PDB file of C-alpha atoms and ligand atoms in Angstrom:
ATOM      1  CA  UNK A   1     123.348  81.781 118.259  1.00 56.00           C
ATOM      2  CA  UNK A   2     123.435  85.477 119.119  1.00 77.00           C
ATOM      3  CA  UNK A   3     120.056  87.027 118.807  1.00 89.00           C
ATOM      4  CA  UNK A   4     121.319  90.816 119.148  1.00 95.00           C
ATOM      5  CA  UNK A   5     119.117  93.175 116.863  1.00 97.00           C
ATOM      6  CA  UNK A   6     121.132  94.585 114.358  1.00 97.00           C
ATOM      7  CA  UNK A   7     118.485  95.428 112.130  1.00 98.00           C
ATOM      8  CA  UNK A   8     115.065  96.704 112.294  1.00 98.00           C
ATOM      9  CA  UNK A   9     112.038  95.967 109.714  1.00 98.00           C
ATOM     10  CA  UNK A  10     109.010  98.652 109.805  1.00 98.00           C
ATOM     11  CA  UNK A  11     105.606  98.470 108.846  1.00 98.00           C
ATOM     12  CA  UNK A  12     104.824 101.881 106.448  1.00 98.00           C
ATOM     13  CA  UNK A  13     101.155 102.257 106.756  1.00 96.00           C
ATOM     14  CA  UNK A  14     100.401 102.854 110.647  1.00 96.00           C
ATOM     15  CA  UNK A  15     103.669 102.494 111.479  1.00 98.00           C
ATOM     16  CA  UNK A  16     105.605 105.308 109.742  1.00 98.00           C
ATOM     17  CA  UNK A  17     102.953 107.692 108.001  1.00 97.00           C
ATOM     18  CA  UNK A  18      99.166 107.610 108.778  1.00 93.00           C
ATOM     19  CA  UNK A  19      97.439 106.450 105.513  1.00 95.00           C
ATOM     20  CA  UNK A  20      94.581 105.084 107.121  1.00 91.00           C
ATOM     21  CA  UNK A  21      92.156 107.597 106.548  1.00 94.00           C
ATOM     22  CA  UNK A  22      93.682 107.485 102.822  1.00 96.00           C
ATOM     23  CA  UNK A  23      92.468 103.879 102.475  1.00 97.00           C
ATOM     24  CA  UNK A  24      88.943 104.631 104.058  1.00 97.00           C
ATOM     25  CA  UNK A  25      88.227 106.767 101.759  1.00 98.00           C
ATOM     26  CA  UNK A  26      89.294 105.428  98.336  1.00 98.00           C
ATOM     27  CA  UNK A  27      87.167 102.556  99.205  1.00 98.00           C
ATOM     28  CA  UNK A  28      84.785 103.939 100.519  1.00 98.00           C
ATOM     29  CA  UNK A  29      84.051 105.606  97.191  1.00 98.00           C
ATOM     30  CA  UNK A  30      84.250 102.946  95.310  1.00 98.00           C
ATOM     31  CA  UNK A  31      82.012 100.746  97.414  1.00 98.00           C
ATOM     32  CA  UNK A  32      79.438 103.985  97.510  1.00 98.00           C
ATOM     33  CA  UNK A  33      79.513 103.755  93.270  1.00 97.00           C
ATOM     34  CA  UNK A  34      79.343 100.083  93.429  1.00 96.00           C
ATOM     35  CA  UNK A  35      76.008 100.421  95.843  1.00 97.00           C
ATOM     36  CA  UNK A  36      78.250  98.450  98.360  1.00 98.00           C
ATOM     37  CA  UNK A  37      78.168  98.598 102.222  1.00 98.00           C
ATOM     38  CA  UNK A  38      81.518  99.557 103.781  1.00 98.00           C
ATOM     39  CA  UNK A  39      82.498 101.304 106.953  1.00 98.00           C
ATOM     40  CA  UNK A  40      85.147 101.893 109.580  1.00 97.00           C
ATOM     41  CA  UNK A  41      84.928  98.822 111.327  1.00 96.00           C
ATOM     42  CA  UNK A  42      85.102  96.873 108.126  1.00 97.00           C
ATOM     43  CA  UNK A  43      87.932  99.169 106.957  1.00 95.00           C
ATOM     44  CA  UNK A  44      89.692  97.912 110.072  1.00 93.00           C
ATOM     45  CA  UNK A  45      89.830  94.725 108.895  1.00 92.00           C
ATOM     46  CA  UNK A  46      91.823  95.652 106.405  1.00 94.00           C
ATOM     47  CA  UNK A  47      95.294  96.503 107.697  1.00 92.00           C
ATOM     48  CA  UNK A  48      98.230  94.606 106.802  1.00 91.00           C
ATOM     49  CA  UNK A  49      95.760  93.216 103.883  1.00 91.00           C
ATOM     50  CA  UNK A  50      96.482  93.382 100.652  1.00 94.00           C
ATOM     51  CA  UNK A  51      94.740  95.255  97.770  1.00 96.00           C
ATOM     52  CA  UNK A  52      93.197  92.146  96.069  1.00 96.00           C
ATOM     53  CA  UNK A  53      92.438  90.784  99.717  1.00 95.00           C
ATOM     54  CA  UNK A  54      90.430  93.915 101.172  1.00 97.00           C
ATOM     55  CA  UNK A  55      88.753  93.416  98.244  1.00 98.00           C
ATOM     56  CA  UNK A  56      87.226  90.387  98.733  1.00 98.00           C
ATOM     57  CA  UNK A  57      86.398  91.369 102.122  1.00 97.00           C
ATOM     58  CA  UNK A  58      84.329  94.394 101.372  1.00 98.00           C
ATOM     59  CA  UNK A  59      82.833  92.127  98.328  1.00 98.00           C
ATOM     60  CA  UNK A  60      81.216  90.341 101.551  1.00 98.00           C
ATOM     61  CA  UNK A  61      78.792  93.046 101.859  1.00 98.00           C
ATOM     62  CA  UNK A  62      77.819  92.985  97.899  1.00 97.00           C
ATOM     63  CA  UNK A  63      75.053  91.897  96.736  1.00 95.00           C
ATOM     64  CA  UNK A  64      75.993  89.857  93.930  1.00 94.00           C
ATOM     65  CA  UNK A  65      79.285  88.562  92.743  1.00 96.00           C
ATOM     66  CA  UNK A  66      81.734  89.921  90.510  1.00 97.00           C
ATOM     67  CA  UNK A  67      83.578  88.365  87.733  1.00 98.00           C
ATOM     68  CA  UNK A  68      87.517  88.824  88.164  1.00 98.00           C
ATOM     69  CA  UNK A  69      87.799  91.157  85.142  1.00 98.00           C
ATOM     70  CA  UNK A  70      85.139  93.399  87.338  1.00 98.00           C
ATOM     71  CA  UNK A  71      87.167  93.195  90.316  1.00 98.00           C
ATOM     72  CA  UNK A  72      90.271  94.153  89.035  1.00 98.00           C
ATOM     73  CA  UNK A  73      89.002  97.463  87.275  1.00 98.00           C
ATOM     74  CA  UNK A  74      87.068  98.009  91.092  1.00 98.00           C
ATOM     75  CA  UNK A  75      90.427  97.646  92.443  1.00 98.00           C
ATOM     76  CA  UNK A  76      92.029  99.847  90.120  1.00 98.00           C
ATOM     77  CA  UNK A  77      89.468 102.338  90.225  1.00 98.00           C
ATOM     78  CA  UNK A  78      89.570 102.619  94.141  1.00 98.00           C
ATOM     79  CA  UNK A  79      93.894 102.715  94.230  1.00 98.00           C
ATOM     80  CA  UNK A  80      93.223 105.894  91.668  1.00 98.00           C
ATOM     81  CA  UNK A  81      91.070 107.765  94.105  1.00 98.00           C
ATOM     82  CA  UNK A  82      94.347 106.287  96.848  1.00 98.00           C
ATOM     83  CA  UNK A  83      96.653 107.820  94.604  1.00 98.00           C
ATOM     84  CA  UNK A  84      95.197 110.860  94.281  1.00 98.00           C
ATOM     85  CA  UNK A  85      94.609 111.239  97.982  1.00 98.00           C
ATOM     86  CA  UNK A  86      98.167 110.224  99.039  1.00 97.00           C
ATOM     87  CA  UNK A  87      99.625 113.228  96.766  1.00 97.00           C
ATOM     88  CA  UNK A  88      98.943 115.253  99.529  1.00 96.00           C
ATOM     89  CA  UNK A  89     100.957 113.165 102.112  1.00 97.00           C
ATOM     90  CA  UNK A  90     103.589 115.210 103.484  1.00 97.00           C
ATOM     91  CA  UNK A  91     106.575 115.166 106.180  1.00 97.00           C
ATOM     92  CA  UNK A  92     104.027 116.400 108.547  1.00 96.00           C
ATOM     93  CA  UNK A  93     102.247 112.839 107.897  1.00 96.00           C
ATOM     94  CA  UNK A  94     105.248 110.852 109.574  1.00 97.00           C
ATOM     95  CA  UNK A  95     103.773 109.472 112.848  1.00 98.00           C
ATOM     96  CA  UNK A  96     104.822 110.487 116.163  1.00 97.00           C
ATOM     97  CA  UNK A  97     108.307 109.239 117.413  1.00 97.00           C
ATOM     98  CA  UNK A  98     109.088 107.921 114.112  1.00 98.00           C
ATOM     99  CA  UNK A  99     111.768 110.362 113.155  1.00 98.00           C
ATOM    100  CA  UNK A 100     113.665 110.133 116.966  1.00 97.00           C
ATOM    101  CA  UNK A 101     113.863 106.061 116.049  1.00 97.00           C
ATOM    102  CA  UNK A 102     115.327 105.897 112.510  1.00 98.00           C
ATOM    103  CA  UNK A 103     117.654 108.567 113.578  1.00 97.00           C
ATOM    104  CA  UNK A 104     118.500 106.645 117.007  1.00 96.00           C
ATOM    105  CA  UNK A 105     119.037 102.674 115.063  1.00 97.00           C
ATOM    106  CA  UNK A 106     121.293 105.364 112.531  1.00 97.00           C
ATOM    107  CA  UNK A 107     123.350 106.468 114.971  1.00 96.00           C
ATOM    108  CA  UNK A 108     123.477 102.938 116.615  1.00 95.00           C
ATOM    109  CA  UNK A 109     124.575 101.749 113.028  1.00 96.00           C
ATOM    110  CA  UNK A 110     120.972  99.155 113.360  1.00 98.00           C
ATOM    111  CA  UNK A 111     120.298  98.699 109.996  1.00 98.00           C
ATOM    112  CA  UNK A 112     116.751  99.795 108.669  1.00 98.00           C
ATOM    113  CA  UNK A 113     114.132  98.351 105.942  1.00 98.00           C
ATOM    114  CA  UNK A 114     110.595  99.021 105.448  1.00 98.00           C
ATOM    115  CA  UNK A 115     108.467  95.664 104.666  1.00 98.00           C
ATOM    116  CA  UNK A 116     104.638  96.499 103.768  1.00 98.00           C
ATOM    117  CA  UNK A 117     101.999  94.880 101.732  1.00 96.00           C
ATOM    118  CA  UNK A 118     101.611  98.210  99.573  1.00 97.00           C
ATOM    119  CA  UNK A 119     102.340  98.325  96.269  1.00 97.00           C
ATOM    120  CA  UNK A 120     102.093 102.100  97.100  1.00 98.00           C
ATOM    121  CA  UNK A 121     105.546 102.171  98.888  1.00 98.00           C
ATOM    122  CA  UNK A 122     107.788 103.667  96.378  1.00 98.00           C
ATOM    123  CA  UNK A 123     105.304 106.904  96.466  1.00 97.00           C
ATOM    124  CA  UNK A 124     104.360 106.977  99.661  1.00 98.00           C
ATOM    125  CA  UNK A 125     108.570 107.066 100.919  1.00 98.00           C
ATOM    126  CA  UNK A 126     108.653 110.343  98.273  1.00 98.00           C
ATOM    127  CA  UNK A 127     105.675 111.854  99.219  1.00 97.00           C
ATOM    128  CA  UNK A 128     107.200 112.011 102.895  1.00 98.00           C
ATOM    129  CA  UNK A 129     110.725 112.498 102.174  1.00 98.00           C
ATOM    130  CA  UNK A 130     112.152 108.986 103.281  1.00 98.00           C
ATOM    131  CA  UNK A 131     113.126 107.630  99.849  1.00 98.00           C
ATOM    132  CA  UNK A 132     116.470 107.840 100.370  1.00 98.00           C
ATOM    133  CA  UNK A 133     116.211 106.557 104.270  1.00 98.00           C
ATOM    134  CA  UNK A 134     116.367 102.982 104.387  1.00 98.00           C
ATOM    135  CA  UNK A 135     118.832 100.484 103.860  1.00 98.00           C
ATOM    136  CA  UNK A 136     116.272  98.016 102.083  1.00 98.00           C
ATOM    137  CA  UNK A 137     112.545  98.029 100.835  1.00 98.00           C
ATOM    138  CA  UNK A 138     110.541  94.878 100.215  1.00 98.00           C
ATOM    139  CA  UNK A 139     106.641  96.172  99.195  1.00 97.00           C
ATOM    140  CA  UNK A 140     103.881  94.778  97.683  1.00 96.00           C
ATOM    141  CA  UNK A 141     105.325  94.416  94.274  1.00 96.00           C
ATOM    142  CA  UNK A 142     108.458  92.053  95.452  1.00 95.00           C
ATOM    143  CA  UNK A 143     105.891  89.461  97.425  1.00 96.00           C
ATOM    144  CA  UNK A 144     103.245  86.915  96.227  1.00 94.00           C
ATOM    145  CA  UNK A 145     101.801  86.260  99.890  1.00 94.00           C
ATOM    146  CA  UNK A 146     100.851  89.086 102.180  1.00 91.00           C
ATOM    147  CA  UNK A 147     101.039  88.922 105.542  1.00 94.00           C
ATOM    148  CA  UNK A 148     100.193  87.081 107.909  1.00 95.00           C
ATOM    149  CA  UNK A 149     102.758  85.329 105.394  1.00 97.00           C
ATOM    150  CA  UNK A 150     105.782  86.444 106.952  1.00 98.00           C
ATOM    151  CA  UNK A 151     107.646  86.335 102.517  1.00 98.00           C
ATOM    152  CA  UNK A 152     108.008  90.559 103.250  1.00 98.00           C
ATOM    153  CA  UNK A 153     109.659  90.403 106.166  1.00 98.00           C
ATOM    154  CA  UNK A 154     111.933  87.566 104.950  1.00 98.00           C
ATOM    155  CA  UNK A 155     112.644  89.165 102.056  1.00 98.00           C
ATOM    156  CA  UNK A 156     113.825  92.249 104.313  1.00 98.00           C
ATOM    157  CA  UNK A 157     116.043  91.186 106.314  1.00 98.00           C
ATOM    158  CA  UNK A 158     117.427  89.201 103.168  1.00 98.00           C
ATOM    159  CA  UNK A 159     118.135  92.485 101.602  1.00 98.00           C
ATOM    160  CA  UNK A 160     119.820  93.904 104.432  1.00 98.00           C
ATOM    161  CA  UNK A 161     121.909  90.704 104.868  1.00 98.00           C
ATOM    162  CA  UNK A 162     120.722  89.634 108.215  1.00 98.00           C
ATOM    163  CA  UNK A 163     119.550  86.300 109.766  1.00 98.00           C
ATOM    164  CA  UNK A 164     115.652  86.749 111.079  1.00 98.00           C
ATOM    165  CA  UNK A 165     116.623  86.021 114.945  1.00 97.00           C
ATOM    166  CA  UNK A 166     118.363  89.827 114.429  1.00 97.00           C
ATOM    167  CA  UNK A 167     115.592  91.483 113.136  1.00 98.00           C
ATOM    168  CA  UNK A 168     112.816  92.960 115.212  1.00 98.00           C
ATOM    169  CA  UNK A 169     109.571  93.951 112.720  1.00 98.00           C
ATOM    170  CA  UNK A 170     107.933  96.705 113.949  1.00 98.00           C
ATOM    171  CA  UNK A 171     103.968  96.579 112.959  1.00 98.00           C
ATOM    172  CA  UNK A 172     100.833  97.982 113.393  1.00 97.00           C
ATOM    173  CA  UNK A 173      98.428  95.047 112.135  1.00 96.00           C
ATOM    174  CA  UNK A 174      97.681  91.918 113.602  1.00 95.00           C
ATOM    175  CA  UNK A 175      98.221  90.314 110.652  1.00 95.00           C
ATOM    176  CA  UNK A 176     101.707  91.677 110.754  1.00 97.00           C
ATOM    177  CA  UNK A 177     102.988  90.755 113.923  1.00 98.00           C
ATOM    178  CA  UNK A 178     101.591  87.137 113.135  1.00 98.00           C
ATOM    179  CA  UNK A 179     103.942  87.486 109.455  1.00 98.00           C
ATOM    180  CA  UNK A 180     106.765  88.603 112.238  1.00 98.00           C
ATOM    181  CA  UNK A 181     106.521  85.662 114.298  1.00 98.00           C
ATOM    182  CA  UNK A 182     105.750  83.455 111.600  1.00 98.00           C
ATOM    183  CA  UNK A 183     109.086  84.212 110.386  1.00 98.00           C
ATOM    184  CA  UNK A 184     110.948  84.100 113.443  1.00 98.00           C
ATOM    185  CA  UNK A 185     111.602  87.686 114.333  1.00 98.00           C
ATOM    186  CA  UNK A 186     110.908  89.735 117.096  1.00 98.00           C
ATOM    187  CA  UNK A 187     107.684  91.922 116.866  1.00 98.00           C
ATOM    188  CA  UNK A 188     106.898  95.483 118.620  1.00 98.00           C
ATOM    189  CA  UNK A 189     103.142  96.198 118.425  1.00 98.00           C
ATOM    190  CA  UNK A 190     102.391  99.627 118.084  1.00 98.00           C
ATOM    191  CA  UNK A 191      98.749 101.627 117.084  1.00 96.00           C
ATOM    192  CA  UNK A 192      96.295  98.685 116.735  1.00 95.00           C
ATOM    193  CA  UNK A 193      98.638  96.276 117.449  1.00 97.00           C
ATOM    194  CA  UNK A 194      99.682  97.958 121.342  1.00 97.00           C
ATOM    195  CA  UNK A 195      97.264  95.290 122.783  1.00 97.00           C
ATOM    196  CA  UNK A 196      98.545  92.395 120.602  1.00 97.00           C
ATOM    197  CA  UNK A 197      99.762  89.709 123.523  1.00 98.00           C
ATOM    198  CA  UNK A 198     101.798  87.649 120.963  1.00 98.00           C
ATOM    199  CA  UNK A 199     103.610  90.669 120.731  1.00 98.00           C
ATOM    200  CA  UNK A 200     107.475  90.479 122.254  1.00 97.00           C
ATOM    201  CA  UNK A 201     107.005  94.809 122.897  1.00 97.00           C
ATOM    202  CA  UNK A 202     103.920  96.947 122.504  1.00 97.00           C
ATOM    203  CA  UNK A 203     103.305 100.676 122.847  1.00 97.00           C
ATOM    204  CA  UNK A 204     100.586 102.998 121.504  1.00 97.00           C
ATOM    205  CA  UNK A 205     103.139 104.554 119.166  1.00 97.00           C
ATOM    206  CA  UNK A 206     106.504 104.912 118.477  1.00 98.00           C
ATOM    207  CA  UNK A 207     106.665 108.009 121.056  1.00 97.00           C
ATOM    208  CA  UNK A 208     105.532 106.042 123.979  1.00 96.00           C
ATOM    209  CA  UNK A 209     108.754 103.616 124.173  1.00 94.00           C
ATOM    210  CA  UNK A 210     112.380 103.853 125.017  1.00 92.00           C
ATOM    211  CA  UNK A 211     113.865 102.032 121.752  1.00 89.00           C
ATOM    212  CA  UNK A 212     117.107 101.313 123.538  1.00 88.00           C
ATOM    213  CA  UNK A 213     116.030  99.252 125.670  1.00 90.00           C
ATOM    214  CA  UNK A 214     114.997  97.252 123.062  1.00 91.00           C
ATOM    215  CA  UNK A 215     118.231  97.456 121.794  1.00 89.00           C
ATOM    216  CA  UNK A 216     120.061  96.016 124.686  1.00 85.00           C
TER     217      UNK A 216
HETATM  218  C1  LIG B   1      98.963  97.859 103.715  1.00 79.39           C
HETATM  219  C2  LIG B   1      97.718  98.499 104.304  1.00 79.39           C
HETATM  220  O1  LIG B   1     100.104  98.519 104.184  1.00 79.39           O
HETATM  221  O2  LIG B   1      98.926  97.922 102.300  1.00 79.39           O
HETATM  222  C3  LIG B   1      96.484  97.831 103.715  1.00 79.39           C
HETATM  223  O3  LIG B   1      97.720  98.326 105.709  1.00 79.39           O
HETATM  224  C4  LIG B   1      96.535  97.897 102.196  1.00 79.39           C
HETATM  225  O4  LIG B   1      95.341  98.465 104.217  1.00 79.39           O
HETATM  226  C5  LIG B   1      97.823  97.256 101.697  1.00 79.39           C
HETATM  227  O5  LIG B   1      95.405  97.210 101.642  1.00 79.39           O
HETATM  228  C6  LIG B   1      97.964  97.287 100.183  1.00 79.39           C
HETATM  229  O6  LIG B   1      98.109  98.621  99.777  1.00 79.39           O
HETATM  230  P1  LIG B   1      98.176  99.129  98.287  1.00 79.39           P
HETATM  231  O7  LIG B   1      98.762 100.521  98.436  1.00 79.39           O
HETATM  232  O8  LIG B   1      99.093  98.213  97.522  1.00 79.39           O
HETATM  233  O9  LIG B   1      96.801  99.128  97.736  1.00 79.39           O
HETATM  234 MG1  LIG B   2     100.316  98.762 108.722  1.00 79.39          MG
END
């Protein structure tokens, strides 16, 4: 079977735009309200994770449990203080070397989708001007299992009508490039990911490699 890429499947958060210190601080707020212990490292932890899921990690530190009613408004409450923080995003938030690789697989006619975990996609692609950028989107409102499930990534290259041997993910999580391989697809590791070894490519960012190749 030919295993050419012809299409490409980002990672948003860490990939395309830095949201990371976004994150941090919506729950960080909420854990400092709640009386709850949270930090960088633990923040770390959650990349590629989704809302409900970096919940229950930071609810590791609490100090007594939660019904699920509770933990939904704490969930709600921290994506408001998110929301309010990523209405600042702007083009200037797209990550280095981004740009010069969607316009390079456009030019190469590689098709191009985004496949995160965030429910936050949708604003996140406005906020930055990309909206009307890729050929597909699967987010975190189209899936039922984050990654390391690899159902986002599927779902992707579903949209864009390609079989997963032709789709390279491109990620930034560890959980991610496990979703990648777990659904058959080539994986570039980039920003926490560079030193991922299950990863077919790595490179600090997306800057620091010569796509084509990649391509070839
Ligand atoms: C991922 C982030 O892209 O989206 C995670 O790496 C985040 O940190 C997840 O928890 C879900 O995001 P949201 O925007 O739906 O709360
Ligand atoms: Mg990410």
């Amino acid at each position: 079977m030919n295993n050419k890429i012809t299409g490409v499947i980002f990672d948003l958060d860490g990939v395309i735009v830095s949201t990371d210190n976004c994150h941090y601080l919506g729950w960080k707020q909420m854990a400092d309200e709640e009386s709850i212990y949270f930090d960088r490292q633990i923040n770390e932890r959650l990349r590629g994770v989704s809302r409900m899921e970096s919940l229950e990690i930071i609810l590791e530190k609490a100090e007594k449990s939660y019904s699920q009613q509770e933990k939904d408004a704490m969930a709600q409450r921290k994506n408001a203080y998110y929301v309010k923080l990523i209405g600042s995003l702007t083009a200037d938030d797209i990550l280095p070397g981004a740009m010069n690789v969607l316009n390079l697989l456009k030019a190469n006619e590689i098709k191009i989708a985004i496949g995160s975990s965030s429910k936050n996609t949708p604003i996140i692609l406005k906020q930055i001007g990309l909206d009307h950028t890729f050929d597909a989107i699967a987010d975190g409102n189209h899936i039922t299992n984050s990654k390391p499930d690899p159902e986002v990534f599927l779902l992707a290259a579903k949209l864009l009508g390609l079989a997963p041997a032709n789709c390279l993910v491109v990620e930034d999580a560890d959980a991610g490039v496990q979703a990648a391989i777990a659904g058959n697809m080539r994986v570039l590791g980039v920003g926490s990911a560079a030193q991922n070894e299950k990863a077919d490519f790595t490179a600090a960012d997306l800057s620091k490699i010569d796509f084509a190749t990649i391509l070839e």
